[in-house]
PDB file of C-alpha atoms in Angstrom:
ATOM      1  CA  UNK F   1      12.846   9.079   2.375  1.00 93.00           C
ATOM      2  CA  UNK F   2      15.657  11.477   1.694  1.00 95.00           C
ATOM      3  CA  UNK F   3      14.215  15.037   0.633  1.00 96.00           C
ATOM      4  CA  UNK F   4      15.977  14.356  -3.261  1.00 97.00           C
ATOM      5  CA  UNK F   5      14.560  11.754  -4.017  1.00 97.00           C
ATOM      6  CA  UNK F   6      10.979  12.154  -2.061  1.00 97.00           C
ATOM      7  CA  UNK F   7      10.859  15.841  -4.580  1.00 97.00           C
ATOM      8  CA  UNK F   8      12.226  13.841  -7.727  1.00 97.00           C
ATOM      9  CA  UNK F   9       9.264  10.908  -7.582  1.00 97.00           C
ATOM     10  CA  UNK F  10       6.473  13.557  -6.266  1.00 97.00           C
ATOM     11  CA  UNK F  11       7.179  16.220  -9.666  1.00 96.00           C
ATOM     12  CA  UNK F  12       5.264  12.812 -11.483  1.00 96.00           C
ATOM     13  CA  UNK F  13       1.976  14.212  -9.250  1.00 97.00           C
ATOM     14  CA  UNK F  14       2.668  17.963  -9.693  1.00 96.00           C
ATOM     15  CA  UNK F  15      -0.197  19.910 -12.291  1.00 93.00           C
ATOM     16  CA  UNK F  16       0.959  20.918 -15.335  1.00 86.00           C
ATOM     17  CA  UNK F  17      -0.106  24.503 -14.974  1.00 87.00           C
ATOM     18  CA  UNK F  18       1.520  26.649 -12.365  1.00 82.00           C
ATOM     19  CA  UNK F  19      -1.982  27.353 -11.271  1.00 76.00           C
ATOM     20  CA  UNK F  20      -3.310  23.443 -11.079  1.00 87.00           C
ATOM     21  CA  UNK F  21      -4.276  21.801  -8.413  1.00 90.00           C
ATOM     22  CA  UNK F  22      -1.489  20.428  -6.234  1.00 93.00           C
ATOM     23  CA  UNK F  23      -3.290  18.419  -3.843  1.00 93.00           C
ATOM     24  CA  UNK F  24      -1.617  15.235  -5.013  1.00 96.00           C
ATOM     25  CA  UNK F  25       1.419  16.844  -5.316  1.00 97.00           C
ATOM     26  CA  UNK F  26       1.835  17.706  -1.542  1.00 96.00           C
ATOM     27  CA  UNK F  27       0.152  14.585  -0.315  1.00 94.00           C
ATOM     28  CA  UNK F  28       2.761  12.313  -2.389  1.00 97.00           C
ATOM     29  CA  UNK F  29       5.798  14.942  -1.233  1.00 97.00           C
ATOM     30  CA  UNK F  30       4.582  14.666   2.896  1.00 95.00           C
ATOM     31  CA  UNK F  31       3.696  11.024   2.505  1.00 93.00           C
ATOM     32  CA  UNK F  32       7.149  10.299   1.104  1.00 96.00           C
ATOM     33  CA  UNK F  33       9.052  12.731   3.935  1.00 94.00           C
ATOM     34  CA  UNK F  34       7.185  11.453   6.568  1.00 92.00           C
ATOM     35  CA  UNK F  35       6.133   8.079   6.225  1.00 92.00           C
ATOM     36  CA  UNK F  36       8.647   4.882   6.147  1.00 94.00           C
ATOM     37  CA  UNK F  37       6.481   2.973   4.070  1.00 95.00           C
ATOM     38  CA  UNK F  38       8.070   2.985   1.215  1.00 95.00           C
ATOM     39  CA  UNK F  39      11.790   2.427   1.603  1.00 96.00           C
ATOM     40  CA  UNK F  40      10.666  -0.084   3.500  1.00 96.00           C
ATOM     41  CA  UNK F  41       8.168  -1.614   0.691  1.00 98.00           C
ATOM     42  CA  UNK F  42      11.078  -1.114  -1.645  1.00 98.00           C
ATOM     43  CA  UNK F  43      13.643  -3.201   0.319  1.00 97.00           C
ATOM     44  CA  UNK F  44      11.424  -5.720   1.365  1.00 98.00           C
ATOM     45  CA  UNK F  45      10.372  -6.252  -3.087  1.00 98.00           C
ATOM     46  CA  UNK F  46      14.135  -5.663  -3.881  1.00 97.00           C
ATOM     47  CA  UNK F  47      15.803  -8.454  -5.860  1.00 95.00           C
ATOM     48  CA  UNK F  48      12.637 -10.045  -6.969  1.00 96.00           C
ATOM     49  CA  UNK F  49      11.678 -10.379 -10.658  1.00 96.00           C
ATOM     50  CA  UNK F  50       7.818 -11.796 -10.086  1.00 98.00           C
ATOM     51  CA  UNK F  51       5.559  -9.466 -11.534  1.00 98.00           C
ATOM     52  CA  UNK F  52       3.566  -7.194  -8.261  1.00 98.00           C
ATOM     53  CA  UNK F  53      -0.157  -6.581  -8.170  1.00 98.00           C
ATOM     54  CA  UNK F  54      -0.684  -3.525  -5.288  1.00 98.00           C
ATOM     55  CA  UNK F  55      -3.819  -4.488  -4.199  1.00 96.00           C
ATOM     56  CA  UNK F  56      -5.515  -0.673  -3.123  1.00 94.00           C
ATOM     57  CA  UNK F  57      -2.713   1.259  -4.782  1.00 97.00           C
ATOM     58  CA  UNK F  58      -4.183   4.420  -4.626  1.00 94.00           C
ATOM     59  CA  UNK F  59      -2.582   7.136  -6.268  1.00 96.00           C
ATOM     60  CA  UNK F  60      -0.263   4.516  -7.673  1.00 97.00           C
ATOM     61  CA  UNK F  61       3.075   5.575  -5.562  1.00 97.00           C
ATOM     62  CA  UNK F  62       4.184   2.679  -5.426  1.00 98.00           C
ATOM     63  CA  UNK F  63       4.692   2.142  -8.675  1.00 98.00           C
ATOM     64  CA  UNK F  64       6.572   5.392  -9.517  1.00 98.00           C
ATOM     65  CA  UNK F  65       8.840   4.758  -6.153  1.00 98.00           C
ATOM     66  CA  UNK F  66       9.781   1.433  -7.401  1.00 98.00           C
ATOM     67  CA  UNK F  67      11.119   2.622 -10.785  1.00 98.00           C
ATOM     68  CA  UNK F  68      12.866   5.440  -8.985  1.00 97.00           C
ATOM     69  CA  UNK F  69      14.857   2.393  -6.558  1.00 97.00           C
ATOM     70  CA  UNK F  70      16.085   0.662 -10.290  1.00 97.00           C
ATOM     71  CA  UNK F  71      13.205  -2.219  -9.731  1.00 98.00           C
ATOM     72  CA  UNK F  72      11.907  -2.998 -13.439  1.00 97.00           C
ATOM     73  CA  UNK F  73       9.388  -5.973 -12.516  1.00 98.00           C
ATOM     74  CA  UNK F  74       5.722  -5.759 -13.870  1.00 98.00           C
ATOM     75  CA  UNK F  75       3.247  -3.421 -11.924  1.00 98.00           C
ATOM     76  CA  UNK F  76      -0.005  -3.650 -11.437  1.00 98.00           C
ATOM     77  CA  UNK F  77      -2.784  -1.464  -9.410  1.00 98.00           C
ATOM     78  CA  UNK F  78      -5.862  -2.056  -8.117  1.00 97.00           C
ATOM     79  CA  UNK F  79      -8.337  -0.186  -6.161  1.00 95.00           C
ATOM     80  CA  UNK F  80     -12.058   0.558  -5.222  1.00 91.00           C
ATOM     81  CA  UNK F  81     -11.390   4.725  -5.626  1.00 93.00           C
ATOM     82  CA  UNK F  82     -12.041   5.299  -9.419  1.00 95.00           C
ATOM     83  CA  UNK F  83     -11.516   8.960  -9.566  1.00 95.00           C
ATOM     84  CA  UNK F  84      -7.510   7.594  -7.848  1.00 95.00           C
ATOM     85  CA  UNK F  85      -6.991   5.420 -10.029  1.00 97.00           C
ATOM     86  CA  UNK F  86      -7.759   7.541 -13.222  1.00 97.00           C
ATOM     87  CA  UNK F  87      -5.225  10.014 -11.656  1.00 97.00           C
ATOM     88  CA  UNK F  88      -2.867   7.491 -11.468  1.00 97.00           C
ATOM     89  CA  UNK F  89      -3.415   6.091 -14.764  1.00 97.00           C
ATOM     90  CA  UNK F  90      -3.006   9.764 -16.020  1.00 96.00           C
ATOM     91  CA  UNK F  91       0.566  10.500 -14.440  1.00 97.00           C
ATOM     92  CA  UNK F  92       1.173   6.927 -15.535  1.00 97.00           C
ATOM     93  CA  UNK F  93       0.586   7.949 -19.026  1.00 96.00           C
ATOM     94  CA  UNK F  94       1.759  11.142 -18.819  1.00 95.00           C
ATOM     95  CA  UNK F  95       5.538  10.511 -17.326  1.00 95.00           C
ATOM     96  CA  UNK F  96       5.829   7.208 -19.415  1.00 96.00           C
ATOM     97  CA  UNK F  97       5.934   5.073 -15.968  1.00 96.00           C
ATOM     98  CA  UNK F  98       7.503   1.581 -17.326  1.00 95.00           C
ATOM     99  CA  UNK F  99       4.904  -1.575 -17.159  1.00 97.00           C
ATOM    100  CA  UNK F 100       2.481  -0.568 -14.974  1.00 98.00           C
ATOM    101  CA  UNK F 101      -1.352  -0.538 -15.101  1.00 97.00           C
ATOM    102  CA  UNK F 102      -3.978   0.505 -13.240  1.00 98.00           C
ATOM    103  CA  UNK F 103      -7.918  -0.767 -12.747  1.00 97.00           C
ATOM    104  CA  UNK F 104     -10.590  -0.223 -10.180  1.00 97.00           C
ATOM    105  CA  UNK F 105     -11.736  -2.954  -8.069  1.00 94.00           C
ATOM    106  CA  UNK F 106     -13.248  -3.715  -5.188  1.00 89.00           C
ATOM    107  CA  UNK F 107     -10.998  -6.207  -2.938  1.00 85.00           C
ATOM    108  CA  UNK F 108     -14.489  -7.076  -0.803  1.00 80.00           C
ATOM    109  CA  UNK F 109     -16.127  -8.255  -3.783  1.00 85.00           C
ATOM    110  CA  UNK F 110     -13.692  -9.226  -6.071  1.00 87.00           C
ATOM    111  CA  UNK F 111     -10.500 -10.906  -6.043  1.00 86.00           C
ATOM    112  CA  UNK F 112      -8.023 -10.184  -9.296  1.00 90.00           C
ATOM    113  CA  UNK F 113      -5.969 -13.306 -11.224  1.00 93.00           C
ATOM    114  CA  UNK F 114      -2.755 -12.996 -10.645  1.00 97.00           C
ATOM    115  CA  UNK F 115       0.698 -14.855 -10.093  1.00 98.00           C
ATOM    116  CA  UNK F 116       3.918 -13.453  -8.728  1.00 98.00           C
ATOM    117  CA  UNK F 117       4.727 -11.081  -6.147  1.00 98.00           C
ATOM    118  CA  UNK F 118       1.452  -8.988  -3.756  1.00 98.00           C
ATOM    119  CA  UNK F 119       1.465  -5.498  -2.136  1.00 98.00           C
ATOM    120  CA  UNK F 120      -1.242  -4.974   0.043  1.00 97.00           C
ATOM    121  CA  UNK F 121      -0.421  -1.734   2.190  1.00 96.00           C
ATOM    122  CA  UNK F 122      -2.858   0.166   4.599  1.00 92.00           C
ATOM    123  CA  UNK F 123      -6.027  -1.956   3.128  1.00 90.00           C
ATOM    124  CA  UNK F 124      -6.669  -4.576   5.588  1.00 91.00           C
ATOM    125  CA  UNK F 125      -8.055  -2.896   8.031  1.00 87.00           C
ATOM    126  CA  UNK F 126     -11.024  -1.403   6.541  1.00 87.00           C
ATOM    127  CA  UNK F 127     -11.937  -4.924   5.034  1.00 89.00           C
ATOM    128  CA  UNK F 128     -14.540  -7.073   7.429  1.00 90.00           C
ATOM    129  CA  UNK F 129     -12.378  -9.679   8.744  1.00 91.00           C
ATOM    130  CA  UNK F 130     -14.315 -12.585   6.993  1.00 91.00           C
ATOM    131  CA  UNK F 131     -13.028 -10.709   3.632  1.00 89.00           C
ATOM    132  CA  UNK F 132      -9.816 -10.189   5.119  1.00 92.00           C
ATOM    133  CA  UNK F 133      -8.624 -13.917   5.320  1.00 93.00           C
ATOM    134  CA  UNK F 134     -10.226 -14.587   2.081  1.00 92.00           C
ATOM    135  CA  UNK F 135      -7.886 -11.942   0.633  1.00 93.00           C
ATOM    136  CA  UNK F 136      -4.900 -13.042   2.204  1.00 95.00           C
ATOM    137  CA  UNK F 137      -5.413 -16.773   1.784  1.00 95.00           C
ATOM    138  CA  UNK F 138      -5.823 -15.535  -2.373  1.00 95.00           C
ATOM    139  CA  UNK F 139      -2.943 -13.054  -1.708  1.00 96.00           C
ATOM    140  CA  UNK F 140      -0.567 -16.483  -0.254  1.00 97.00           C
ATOM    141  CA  UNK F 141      -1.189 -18.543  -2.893  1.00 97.00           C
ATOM    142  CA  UNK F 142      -0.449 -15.953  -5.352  1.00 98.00           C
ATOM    143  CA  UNK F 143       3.051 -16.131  -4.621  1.00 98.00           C
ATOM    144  CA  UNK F 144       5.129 -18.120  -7.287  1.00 96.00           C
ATOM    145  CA  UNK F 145       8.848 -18.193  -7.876  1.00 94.00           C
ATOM    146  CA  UNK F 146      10.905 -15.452  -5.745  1.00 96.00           C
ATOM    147  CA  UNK F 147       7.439 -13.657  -5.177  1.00 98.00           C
ATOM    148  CA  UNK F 148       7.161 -11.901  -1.450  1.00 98.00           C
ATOM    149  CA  UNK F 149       4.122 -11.049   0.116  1.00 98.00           C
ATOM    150  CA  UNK F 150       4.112  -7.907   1.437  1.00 98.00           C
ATOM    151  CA  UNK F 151       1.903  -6.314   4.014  1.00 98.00           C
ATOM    152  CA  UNK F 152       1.856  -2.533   6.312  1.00 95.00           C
ATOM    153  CA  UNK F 153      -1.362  -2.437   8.636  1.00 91.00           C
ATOM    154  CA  UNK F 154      -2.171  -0.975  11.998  1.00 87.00           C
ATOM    155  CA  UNK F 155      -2.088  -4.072  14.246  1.00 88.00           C
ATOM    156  CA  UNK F 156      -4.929  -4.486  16.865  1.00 79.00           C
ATOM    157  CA  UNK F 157      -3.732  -3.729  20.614  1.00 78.00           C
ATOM    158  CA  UNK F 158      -5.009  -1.358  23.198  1.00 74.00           C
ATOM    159  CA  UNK F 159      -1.234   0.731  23.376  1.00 74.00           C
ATOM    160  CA  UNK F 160      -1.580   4.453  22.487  1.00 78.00           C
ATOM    161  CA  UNK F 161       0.229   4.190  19.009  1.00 76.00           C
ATOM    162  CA  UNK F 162      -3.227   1.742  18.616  1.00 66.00           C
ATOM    163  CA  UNK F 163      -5.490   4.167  19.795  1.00 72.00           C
ATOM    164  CA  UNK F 164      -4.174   7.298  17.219  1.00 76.00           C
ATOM    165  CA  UNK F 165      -3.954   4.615  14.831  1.00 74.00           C
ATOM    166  CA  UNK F 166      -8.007   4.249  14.285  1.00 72.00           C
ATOM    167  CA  UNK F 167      -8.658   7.956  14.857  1.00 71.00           C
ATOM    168  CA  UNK F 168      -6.389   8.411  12.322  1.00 72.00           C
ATOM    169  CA  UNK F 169      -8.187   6.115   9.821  1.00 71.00           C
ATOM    170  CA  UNK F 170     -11.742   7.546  10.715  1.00 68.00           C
ATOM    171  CA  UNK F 171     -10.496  11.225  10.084  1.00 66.00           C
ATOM    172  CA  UNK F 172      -9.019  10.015   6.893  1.00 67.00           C
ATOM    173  CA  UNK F 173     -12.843   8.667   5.813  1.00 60.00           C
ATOM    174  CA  UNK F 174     -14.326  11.506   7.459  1.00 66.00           C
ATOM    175  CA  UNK F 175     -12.316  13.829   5.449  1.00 63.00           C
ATOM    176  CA  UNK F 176     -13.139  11.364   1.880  1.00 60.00           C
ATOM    177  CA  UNK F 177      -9.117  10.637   1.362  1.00 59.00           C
ATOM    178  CA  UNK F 178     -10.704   6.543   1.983  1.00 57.00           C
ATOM    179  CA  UNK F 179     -14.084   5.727   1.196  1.00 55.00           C
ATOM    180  CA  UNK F 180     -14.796   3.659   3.902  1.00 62.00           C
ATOM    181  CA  UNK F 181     -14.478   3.328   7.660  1.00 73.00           C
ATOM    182  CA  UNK F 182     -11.765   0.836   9.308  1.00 78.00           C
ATOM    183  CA  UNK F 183     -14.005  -2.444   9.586  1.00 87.00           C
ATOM    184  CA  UNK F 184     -11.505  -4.834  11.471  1.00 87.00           C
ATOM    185  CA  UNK F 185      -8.001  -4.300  12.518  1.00 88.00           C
ATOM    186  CA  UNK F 186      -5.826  -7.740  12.259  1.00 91.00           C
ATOM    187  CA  UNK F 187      -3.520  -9.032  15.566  1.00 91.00           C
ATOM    188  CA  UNK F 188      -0.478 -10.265  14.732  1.00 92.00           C
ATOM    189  CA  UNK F 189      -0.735 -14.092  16.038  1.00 93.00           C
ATOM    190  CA  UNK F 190      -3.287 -14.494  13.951  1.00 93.00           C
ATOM    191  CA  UNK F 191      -1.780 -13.120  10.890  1.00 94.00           C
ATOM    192  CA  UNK F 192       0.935 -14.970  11.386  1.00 96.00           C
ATOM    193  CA  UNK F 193      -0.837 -18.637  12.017  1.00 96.00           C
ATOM    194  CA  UNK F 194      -3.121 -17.835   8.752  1.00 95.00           C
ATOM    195  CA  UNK F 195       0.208 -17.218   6.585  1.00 97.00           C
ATOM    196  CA  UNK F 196       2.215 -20.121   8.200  1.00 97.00           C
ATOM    197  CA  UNK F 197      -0.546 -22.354   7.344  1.00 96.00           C
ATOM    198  CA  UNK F 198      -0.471 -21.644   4.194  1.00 95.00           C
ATOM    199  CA  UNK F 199       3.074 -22.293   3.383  1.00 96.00           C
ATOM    200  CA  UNK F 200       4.352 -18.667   4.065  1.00 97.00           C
ATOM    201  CA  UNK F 201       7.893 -17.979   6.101  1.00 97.00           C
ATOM    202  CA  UNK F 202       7.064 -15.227   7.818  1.00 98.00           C
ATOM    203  CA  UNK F 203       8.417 -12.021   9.133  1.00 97.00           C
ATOM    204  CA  UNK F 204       6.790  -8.815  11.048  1.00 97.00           C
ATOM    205  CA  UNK F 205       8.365  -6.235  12.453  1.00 96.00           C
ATOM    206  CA  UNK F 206       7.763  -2.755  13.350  1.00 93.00           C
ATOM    207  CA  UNK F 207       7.445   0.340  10.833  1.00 92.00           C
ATOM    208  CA  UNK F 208       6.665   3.366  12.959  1.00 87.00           C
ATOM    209  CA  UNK F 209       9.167   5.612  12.075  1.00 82.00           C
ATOM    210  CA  UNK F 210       8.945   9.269  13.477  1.00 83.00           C
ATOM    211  CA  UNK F 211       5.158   8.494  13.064  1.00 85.00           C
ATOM    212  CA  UNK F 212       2.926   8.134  15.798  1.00 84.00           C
ATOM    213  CA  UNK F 213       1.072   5.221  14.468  1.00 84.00           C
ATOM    214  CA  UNK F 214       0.912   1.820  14.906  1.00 84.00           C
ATOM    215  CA  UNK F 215       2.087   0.376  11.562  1.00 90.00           C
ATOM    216  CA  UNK F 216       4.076  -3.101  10.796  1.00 93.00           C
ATOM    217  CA  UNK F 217       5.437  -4.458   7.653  1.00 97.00           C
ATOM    218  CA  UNK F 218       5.148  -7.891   7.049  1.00 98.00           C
ATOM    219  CA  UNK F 219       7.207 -10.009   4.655  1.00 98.00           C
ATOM    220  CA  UNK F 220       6.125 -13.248   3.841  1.00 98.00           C
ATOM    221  CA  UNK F 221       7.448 -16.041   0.741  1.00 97.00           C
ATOM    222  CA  UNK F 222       7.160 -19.505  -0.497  1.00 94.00           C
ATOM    223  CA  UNK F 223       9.179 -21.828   2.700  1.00 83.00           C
TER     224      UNK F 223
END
């Protein structure tokens, strides 16, 4: 993301006091610089109305990026981290972020109500794959009107982008940024089959960027 715009939507994360902490702050900035996950999130969600539930939203980025793009359409965030999601309900609050909402819930357990458009970005691999088709088969038939399903995961293969991929995602429990170790990483065939099954069109392509990981973005929508 261009450096303007990466600084304008991570000030929403920045402490209040000079002296705060700015952990969040320089995670959202690097994350933003570095990572084409978002421009690409935003273009594949562009043009659709449908209200969005991001299932493990995290911090919440998501929703501030998608207000920054012009893209007014009903937010809502969901994720097992509770002390994330009350920081992201607090910059919510605090920067008046437009129709958005935040709860914690676990997507292994539980499985929110919701109809319209689904985000689910860097979750599925530390789901069990047994809860990992449950949530996508919810996830598909979520989808009403011009709703898109939209997924970025680290695919399963033996290349080296796969490899740096999982350490990656252990060093990111090890250090406590996720609070649990990658359970199951998806292949795309399979992905594809389950979604096509279900009445999905389906698209998946590549989103490595300048990164060395093994990340796709898949689009998916009513046929």
């Amino acid at each position: 993301m261009a450096a303007h715009d990466a600084r304008a939507i991570a000030r929403a994360f920045a402490p209040r006091h000079p002296l705060g902490n700015r952990w969040d702050y320089c995670y959202v900035l690097s994350k933003l610089r570095s990572d084409p996950l978002y421009p690409g999130v935003l273009e594949a969600l562009r043009g659709s109305q449908a209200p969005l539930l991001d299932m493990g939203c995290g911090l919440g980025l998501l929703a501030h990026a998608l207000r920054h793009d012009g893209q007014r359409q009903p937010y809502r965030g969901v994720d097992n981290d509770a002390a994330k999601i009350r920081r992201a309900d607090g910059v919510a609050h605090r920067t008046g972020l437009a129709a958005s909402r935040f709860e914690v819930m676990d997507l292994a357990t539980t499985l929110p109500e919701h109809r319209g458009s689904v985000a689910i970005l860097d979750v599925l691999q530390y789901l069990p794959a047994e809860a990992q088709s449950a949530l996508l088969r919810r996830a598909a038939a979520m989808l009403e009107g011009d709703g898109r399903l939209v997924l970025r995961m680290a695919l399963a293969d033996d290349s080296r982008r796969g490899r740096i991929s999982r350490i990656g995602d252990r060093a990111a429990n090890w250090i406590g940024w996720m609070q649990f170790r990658p359970r199951h990483y998806p292949d795309a065939a399979s992905l594809r089959a389950m979604l096509e099954q279900a009445g999905l069109r389906v698209s998946l392509a590549p989103l490595y960027g300048n990164t060395p990981f093994n990340n796709w973005l898949l689009v998916a929508h009513r046929a």
